[in-house]
Short mmCIF file of C-alpha atoms and ligand atoms in Angstrom, two decimals:
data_model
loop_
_atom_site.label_atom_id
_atom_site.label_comp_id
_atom_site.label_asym_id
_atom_site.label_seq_id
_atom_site.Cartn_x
_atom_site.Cartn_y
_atom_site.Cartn_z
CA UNK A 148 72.42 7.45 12.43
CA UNK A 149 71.24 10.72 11.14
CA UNK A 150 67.08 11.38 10.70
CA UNK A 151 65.26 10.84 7.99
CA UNK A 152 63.67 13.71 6.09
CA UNK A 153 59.94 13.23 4.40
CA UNK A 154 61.05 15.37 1.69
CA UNK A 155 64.30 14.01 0.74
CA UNK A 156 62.60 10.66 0.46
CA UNK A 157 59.30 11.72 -1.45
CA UNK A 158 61.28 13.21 -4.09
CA UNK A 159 63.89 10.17 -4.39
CA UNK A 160 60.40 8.37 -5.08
CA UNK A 161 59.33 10.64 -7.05
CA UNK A 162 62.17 10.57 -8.98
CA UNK A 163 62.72 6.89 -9.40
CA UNK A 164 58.94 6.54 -10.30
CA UNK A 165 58.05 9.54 -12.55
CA UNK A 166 54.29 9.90 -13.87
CA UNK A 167 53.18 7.34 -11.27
CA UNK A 168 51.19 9.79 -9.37
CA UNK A 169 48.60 7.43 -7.35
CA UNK A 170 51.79 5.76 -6.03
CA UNK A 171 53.34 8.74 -4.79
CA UNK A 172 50.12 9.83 -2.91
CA UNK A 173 49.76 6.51 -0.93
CA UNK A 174 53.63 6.67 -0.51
CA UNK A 175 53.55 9.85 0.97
CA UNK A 176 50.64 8.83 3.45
CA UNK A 177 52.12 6.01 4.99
CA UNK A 178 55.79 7.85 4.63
CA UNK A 179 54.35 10.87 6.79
CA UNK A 180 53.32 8.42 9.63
CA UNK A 181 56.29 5.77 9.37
CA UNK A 182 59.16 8.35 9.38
CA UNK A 183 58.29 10.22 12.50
CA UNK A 184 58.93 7.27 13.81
CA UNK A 185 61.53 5.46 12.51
CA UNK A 186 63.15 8.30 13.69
CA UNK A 187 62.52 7.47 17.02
CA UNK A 188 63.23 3.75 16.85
CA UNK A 189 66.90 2.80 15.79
CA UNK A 190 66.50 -0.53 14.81
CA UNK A 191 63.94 0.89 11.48
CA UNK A 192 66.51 4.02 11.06
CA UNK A 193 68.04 3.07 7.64
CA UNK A 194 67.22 4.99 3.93
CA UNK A 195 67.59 1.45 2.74
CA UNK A 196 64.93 -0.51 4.48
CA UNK A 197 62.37 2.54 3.31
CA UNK A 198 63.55 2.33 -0.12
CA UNK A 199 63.41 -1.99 -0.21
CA UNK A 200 59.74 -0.98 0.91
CA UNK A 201 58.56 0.54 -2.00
CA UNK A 202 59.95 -1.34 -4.62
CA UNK A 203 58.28 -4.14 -6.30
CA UNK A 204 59.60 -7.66 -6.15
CA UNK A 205 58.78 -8.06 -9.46
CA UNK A 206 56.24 -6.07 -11.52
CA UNK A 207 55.02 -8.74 -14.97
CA UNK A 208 53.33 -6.77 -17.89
CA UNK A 209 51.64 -8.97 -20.35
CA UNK A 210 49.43 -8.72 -23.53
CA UNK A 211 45.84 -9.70 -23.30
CA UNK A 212 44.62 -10.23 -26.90
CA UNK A 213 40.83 -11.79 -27.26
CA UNK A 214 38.12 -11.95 -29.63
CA UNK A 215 34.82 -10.13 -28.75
CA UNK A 216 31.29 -11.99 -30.01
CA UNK A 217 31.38 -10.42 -33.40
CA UNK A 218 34.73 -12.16 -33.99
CA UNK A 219 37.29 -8.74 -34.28
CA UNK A 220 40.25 -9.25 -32.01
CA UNK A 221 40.75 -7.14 -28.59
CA UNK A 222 43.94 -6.32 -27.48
CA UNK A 223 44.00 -5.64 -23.54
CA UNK A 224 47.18 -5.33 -21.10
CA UNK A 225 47.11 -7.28 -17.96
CA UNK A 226 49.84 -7.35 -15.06
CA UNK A 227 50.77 -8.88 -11.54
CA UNK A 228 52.42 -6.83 -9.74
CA UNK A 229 54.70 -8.91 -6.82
CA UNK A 230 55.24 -6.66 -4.79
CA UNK A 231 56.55 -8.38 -1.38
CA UNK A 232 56.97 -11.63 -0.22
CA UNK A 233 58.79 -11.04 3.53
CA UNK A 234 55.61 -12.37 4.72
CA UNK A 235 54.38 -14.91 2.60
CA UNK A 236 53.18 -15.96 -0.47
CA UNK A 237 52.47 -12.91 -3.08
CA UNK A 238 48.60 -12.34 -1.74
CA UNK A 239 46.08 -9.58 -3.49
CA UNK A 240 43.26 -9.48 -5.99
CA UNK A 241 42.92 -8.79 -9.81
CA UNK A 242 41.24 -5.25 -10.98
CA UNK A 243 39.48 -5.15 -14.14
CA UNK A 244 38.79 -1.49 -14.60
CA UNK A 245 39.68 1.05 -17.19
CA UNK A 246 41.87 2.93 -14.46
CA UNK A 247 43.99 0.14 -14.05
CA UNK A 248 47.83 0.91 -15.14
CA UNK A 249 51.21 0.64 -13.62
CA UNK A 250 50.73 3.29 -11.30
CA UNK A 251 47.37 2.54 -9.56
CA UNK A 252 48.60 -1.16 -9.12
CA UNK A 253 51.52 -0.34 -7.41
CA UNK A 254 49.61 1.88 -4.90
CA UNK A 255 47.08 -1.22 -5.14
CA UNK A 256 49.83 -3.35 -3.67
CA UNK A 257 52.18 -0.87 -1.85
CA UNK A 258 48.89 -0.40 0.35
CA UNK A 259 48.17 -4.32 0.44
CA UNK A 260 51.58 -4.62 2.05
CA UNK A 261 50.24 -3.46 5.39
CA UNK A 262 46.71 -4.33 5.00
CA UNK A 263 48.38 -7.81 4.88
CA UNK A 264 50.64 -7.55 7.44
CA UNK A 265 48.40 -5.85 9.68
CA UNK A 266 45.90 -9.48 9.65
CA UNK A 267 48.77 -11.32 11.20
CA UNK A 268 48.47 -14.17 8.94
CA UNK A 269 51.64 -15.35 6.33
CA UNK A 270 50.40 -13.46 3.73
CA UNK A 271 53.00 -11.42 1.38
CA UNK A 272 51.56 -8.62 -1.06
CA UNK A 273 50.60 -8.19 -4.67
CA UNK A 274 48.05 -6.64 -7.10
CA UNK A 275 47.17 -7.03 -10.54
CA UNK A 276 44.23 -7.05 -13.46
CA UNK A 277 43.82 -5.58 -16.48
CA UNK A 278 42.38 -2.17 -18.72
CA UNK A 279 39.91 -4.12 -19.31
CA UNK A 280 36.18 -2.99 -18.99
CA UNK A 281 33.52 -5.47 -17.98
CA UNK A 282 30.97 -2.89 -18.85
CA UNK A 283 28.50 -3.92 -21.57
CA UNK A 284 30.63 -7.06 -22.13
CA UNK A 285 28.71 -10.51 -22.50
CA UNK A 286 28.98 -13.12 -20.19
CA UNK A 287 31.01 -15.18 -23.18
CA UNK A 288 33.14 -12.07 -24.04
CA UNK A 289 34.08 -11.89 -20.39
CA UNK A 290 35.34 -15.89 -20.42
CA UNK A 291 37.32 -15.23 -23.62
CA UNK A 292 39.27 -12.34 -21.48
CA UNK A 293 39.59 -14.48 -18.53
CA UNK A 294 40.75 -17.49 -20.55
CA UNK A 295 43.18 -15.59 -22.77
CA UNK A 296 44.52 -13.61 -19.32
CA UNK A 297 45.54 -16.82 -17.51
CA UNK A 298 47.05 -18.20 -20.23
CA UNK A 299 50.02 -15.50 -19.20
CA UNK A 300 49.35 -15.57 -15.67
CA UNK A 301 49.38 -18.96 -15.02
CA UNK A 302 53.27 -19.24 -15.10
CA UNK A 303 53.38 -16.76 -12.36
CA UNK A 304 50.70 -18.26 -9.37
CA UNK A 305 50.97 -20.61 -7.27
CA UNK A 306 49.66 -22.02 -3.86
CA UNK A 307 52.95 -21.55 -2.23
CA UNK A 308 54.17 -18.15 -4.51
CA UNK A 309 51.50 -16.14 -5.62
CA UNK A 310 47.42 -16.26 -4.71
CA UNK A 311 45.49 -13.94 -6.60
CA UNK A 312 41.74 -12.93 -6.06
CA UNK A 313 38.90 -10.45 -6.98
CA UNK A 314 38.77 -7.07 -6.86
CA UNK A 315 37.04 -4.39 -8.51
CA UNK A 316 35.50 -6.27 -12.04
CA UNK A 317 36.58 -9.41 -10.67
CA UNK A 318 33.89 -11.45 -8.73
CA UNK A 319 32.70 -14.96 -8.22
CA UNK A 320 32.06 -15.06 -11.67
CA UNK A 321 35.26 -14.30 -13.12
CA UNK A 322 37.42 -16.32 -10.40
CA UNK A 323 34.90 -19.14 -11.50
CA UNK A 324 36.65 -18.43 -15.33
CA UNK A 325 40.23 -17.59 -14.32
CA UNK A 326 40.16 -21.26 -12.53
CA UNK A 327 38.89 -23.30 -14.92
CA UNK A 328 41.74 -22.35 -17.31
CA UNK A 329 44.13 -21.97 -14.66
CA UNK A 330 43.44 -25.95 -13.97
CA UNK A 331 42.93 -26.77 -17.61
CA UNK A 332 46.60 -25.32 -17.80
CA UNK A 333 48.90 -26.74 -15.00
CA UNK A 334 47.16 -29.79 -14.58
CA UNK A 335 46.87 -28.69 -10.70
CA UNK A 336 43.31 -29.48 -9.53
CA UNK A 337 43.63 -28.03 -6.14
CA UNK A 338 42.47 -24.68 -6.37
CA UNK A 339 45.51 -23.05 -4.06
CA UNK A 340 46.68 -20.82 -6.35
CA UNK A 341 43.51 -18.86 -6.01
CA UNK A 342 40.99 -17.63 -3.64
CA UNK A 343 37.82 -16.50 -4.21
CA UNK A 344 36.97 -19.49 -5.45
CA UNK A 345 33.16 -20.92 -5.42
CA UNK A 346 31.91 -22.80 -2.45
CA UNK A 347 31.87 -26.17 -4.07
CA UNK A 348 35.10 -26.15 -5.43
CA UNK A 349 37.62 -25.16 -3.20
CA UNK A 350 36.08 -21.32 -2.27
CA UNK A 351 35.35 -20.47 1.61
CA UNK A 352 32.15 -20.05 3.15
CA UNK A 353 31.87 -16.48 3.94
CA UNK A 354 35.10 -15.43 1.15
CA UNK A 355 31.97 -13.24 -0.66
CA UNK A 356 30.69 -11.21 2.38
CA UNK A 357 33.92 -11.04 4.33
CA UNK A 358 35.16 -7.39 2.96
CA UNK A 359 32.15 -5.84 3.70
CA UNK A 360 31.55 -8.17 7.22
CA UNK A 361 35.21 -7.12 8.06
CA UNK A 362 33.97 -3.17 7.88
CA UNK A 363 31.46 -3.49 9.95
CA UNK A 364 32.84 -5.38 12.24
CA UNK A 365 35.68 -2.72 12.45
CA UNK A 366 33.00 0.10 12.57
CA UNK A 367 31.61 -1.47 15.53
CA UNK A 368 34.63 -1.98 17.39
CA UNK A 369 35.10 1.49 16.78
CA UNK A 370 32.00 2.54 17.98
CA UNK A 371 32.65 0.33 21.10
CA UNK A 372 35.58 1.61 22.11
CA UNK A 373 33.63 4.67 22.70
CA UNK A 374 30.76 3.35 24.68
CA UNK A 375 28.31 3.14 20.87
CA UNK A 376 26.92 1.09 18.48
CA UNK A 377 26.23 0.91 15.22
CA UNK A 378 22.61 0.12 15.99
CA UNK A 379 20.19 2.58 14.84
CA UNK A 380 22.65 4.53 13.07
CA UNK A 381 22.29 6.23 9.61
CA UNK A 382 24.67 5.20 7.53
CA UNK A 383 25.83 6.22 4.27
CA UNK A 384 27.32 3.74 1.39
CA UNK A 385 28.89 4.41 -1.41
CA UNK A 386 29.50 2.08 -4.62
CA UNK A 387 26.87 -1.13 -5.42
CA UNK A 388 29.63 -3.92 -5.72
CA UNK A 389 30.77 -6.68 -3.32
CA UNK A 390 32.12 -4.05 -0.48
CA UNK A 391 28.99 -2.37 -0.33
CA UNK A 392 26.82 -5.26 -0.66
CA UNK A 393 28.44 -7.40 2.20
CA UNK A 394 28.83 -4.12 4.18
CA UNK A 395 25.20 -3.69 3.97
CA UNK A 396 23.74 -6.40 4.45
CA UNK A 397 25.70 -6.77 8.25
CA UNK A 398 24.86 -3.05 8.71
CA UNK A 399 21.57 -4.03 8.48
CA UNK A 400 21.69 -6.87 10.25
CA UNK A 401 22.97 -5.57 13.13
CA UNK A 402 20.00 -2.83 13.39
CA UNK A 403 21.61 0.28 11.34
CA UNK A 404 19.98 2.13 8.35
CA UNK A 405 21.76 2.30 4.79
CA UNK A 406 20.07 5.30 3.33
CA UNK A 407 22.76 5.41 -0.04
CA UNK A 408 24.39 3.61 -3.03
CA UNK A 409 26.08 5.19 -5.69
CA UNK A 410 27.20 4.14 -8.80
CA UNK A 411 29.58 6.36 -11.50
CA UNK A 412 25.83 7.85 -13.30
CA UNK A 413 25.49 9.24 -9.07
CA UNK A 414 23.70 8.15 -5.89
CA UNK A 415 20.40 7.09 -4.53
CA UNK A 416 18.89 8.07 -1.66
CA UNK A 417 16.98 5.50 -0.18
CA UNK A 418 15.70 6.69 3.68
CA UNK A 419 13.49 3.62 4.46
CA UNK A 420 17.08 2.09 4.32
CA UNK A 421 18.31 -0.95 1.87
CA UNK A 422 17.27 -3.90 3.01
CA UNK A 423 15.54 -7.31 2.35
CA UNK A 424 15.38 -7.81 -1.31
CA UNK A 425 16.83 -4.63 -2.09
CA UNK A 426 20.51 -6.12 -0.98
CA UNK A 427 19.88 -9.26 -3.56
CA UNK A 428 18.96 -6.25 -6.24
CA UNK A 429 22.47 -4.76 -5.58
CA UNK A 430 23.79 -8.49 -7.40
CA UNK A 431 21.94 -8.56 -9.79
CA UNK A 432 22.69 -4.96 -10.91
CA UNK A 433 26.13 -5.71 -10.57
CA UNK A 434 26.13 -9.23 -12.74
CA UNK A 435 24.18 -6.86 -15.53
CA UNK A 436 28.04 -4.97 -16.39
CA UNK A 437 26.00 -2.06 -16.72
CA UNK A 438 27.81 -0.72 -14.05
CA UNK A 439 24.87 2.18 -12.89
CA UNK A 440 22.44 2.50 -9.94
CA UNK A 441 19.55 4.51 -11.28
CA UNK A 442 18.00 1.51 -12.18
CA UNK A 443 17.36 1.13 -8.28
CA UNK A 444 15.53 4.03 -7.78
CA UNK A 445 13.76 3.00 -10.75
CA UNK A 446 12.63 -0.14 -9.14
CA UNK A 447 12.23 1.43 -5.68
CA UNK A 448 11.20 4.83 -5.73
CA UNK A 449 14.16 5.90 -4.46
CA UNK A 450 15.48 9.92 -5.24
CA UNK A 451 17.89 9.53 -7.58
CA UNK A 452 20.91 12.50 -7.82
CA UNK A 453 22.90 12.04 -11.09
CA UNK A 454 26.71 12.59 -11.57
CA UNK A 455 26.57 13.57 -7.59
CA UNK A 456 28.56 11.47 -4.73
CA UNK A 457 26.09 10.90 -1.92
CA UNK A 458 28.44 13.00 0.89
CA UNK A 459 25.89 15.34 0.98
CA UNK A 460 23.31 13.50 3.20
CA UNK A 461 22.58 13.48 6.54
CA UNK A 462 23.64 10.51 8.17
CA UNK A 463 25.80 9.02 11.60
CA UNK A 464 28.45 7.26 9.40
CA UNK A 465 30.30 7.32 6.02
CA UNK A 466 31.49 4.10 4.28
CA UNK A 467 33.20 4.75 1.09
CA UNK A 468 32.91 1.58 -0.89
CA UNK A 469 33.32 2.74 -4.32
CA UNK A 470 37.02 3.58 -5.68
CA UNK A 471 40.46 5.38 -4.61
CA UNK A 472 40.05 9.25 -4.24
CA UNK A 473 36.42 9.19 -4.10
CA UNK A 474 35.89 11.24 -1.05
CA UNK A 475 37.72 14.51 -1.05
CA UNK A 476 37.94 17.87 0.85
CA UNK A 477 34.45 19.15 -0.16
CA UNK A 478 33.01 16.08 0.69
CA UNK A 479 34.97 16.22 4.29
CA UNK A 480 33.36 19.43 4.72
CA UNK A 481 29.70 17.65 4.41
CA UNK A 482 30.44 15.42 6.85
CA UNK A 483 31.89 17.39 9.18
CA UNK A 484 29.24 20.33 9.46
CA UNK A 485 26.71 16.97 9.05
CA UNK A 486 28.84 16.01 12.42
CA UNK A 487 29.21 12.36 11.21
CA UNK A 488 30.66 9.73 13.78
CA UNK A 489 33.13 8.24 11.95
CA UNK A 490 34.32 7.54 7.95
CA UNK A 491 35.13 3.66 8.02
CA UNK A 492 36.95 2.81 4.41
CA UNK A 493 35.61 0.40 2.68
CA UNK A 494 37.15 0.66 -0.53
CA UNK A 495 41.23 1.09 -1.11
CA UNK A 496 42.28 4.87 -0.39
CA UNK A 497 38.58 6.85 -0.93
CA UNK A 498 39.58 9.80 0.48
CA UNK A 499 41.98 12.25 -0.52
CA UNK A 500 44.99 12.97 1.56
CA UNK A 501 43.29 16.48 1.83
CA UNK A 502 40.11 14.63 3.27
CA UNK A 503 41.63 13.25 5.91
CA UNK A 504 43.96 15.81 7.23
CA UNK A 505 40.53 17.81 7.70
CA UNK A 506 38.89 14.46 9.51
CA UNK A 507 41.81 14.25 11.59
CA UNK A 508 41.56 17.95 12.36
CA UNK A 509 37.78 17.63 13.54
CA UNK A 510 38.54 14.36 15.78
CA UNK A 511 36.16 12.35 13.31
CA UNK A 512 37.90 8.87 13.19
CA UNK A 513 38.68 8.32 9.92
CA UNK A 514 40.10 4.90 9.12
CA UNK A 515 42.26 3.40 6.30
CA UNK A 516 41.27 1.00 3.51
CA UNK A 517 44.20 -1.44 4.36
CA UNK A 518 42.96 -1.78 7.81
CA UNK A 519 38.86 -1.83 7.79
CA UNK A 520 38.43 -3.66 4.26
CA UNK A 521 40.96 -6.23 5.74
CA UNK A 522 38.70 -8.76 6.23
CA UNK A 523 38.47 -9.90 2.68
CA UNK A 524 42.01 -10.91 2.29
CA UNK A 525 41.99 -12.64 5.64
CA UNK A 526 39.06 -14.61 5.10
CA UNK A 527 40.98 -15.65 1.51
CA UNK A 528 44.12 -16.46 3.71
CA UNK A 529 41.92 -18.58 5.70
CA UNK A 530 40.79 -19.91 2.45
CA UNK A 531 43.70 -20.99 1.56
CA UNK A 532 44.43 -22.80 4.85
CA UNK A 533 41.34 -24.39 3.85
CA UNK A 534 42.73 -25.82 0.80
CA UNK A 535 46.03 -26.81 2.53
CA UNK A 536 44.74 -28.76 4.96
CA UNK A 537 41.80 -30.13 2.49
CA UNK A 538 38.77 -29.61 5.00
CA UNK A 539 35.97 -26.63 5.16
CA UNK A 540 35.14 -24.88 8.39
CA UNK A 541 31.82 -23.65 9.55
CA UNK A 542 30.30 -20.30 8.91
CA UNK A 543 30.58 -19.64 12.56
CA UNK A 544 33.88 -20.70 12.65
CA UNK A 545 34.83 -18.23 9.76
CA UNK A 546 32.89 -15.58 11.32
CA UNK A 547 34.55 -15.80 15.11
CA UNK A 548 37.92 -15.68 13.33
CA UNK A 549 37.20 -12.79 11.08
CA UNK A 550 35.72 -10.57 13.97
CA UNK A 551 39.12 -11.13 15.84
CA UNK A 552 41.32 -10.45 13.26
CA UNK A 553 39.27 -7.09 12.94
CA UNK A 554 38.76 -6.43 15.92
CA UNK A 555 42.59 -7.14 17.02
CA UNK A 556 43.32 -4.79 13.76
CA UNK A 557 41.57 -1.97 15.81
CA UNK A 558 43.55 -2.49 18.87
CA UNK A 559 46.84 -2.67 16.63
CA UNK A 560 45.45 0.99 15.12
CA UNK A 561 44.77 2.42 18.54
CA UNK A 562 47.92 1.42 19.98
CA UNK A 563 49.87 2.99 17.57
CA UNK A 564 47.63 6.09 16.53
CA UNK A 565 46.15 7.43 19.87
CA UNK A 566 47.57 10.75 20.51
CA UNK A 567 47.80 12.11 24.33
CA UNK A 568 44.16 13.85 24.05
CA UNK A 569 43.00 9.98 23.45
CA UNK A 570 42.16 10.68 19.60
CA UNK A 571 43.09 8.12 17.84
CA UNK A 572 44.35 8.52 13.96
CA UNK A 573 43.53 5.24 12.45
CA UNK A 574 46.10 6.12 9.37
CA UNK A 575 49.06 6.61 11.29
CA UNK A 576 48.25 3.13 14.09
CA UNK A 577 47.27 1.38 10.56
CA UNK A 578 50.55 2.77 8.88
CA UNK A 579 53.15 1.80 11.57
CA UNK A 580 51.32 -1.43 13.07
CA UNK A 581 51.31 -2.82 9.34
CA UNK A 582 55.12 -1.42 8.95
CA UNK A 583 56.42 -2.91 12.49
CA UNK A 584 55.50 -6.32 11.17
CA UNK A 585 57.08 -6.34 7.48
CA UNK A 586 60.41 -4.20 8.84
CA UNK A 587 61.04 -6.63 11.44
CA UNK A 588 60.88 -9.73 8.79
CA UNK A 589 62.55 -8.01 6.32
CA UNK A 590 65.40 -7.41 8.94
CA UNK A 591 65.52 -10.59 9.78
CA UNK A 592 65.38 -11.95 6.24
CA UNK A 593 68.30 -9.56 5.34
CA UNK A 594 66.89 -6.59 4.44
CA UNK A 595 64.92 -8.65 1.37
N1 LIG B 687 41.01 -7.31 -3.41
C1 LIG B 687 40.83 -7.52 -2.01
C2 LIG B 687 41.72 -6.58 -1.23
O1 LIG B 687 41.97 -5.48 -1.68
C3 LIG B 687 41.01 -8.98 -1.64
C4 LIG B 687 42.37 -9.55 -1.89
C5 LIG B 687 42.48 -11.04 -1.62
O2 LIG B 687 41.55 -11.64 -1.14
O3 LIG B 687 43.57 -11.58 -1.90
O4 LIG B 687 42.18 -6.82 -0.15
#
């Protein structure tokens, strides 16, 4: 069978999916690693099983209408995109952002296809949410949204078809919301058709912290695997919400130093580090929808550096935690000349492609969204085992399983990505390790 060419199969995306330009940049970063070598391994060689890749299942656009607290009606659009199934159940959270569209969904869940496949547990992919901004809203507004939103969704999830979650604008809270209707509405008291869920109804120990756990425990495997630590390390966060919080508070756990937090007003710089009751500040700011951290350097005396991304400081190690493309190549020059150990993604495609071709250049690991922030959607899968088998397991039994799964997502990124130098790009073990898995089912299934 003839080889694949990048080009010819950017632009058929391209041209199947005008407009939808965050899709075509995660396309093309997984395409650049995957065709290389599909072209070396006959069984993947065929246009078809490429093109069956990035094509949603099934993408559902609905109306959202809703009344705010002064009574005038809101009209919002809210979707699920399903976007495969070869592996299980339709698994991925719900965004509620004003950047949420077609587009960014489908990268959402074109991305959450190998973030899920990489865990190794039955988990298919989706994405969805809603234009909707928390920001400013009331706590009553924001049950109206999720109330009216489910009413739509509900004929879509399922325990056994489709498991939403949280996501950006979706936390605790608003699972808590989404629920209650979703029960109120099917009758079906079980709580499998979502995860997230709060720890006395159905939710998993651990589900909260296990995103930002999950990075850590990546960063330190990465560290390990070259004889260091993330003890007594510098390290610089970015965003306030649950990646950054639960990716905090293990940094600091385990003995490193968060010196930053940014918000979209711009970043504090805190050098005595976050910790103590300055983690349990990053909730409440959060659960205020104002949605900015100067308030923390308010409370703190911390510097605060408006409208600026905190990639300027000096620190060992870089965890974007914010939003996609929020890292790019000025930014990758910081870090280099600042001769940072590694950039461990916490949030869903931070950095630019740009970005990392320059990590990748200067031998600074650099790893993917889809395979260190795994460890939210696996501790959700193992919420949902949970449910399905109707008992709870211990923290510590949560915790052992989610530093395995991380740490055997490493191992699947260095034996796919380590070059003959011994460098090791994370992207391209993440990219093919998560593809080896859905290609083969998909081949077995038929070509699905
Ligand atoms: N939104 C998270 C992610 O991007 C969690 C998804 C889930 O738990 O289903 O992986």
């Amino acid at each position: 069978m003839k080889e694949l060419k990048l080009s010819d199969f950017l632009n058929s995306v391209i041209e199947k999916n005008p407009c939808e330009k965050i899709f075509h940049q995660s396309v093309a970063e997984v395409a650049s690693s995957i065709i290389p070598f599909i072209n070396n391994h006959a069984r993947y060689r065929n246009y078809k099983l490429l093109q069956s890749i990035v094509e949603p299942e099934r993408a559902i656009l609905f109306k959202v209408p809703w009344k705010d607290d002064l009574g005038r009606l809101q009209i919002n659009k809210g979707y699920r995109v399903e976007m495969s199934s070869a592996l299980g159940p339709y698994k991925g959270g719900l965004r509620f952002h004003p950047s949420v569209n077609l587009d960014s969904l489908k990268f959402l869940a074109f991305e959450q296809i190998f973030k899920n496949s990489l865990t190794s547990l039955p988990l298919g992919s989706g994405k969805g949410g809603s234009d909707f901004d928390p920001k400013g809203k009331t706590e009553n507004e924001i049950m109206k949204f999720c109330q009216s939103f489910m009413i739509e969704l509900h004929r879509y999830i399922g325990s056994s078809i489709d498991v939403p979650a949280g996501d950006i604008g979706v936390g605790g809270r608003e699972i808590g919301f989404l629920f209650g209707q979703y029960s109120r509405l099917t009758k079906n008291k079980k709580g499998g058709a979502l995860t997230g869920k709060g720890f006395g109804w159905g939710g998993s120990i651990l589900r909260p912290e296990a995103t930002g756990y999950g990075v850590v425990y990546f960063t330190d495997a990465l560290l390990s695997a070259r004889n260091n630590s993330i003890q007594g390390k510098r390290v610089a966060v970015s965003g306030f919400g649950n990646v950054a919080w639960g990716a905090t508070k293990k940094a600091t756990e385990l003995g490193a130093k968060v010196i930053t937090l940014s918000g979209p007003d711009g970043y504090v710089y805190d050098p005595d580090g976050v910790q103590g009751d300055k983690i349990d500040y990053m909730l409440e700011l959060r659960q205020s929808n104002e949605d900015i951290i100067q308030p923390y350097a308010k409370k703190y005396g911390a510097k605060f550096y408006p409208n600026k991304r905190p990639w300027e400081v000096k620190a060992d190690i870089a965890i974007p935690c914010a939003i996609q493309n929020e890292m790019d190549e000025n930014d990758a020059k910081n870090i280099i000349q600042n001769k940072y150990l590694c950039v461990v993604e916490g949030a869903n495609m931070p950095c630019t492609l740009g970005a990392i071709k320059m990590f990748n250049k200067a031998k600074i690991p650099h790893t993917p969204g889809k395979a260190s922030n795994a460890g939210g959607v696996s501790v959700s899968g193992l919420e949902m085992v949970q449910n399905s088998i109707h008992l709870r397991w211990t923290h510590e039994e949560i915790d052992q399983r989610l530093k395995l799964i991380m740490n055997n997502i490493h191992d699947t990124c260095e034996k796919y990505g380590k070059a003959n130098d011994g460098y090791i790009d994370y992207t391209k073990g993440a990219n093919i390790g998560g593809f080896v898995r859905i290609a083969d089912a998909m081949i077995q299934q038929g070509l699905v």
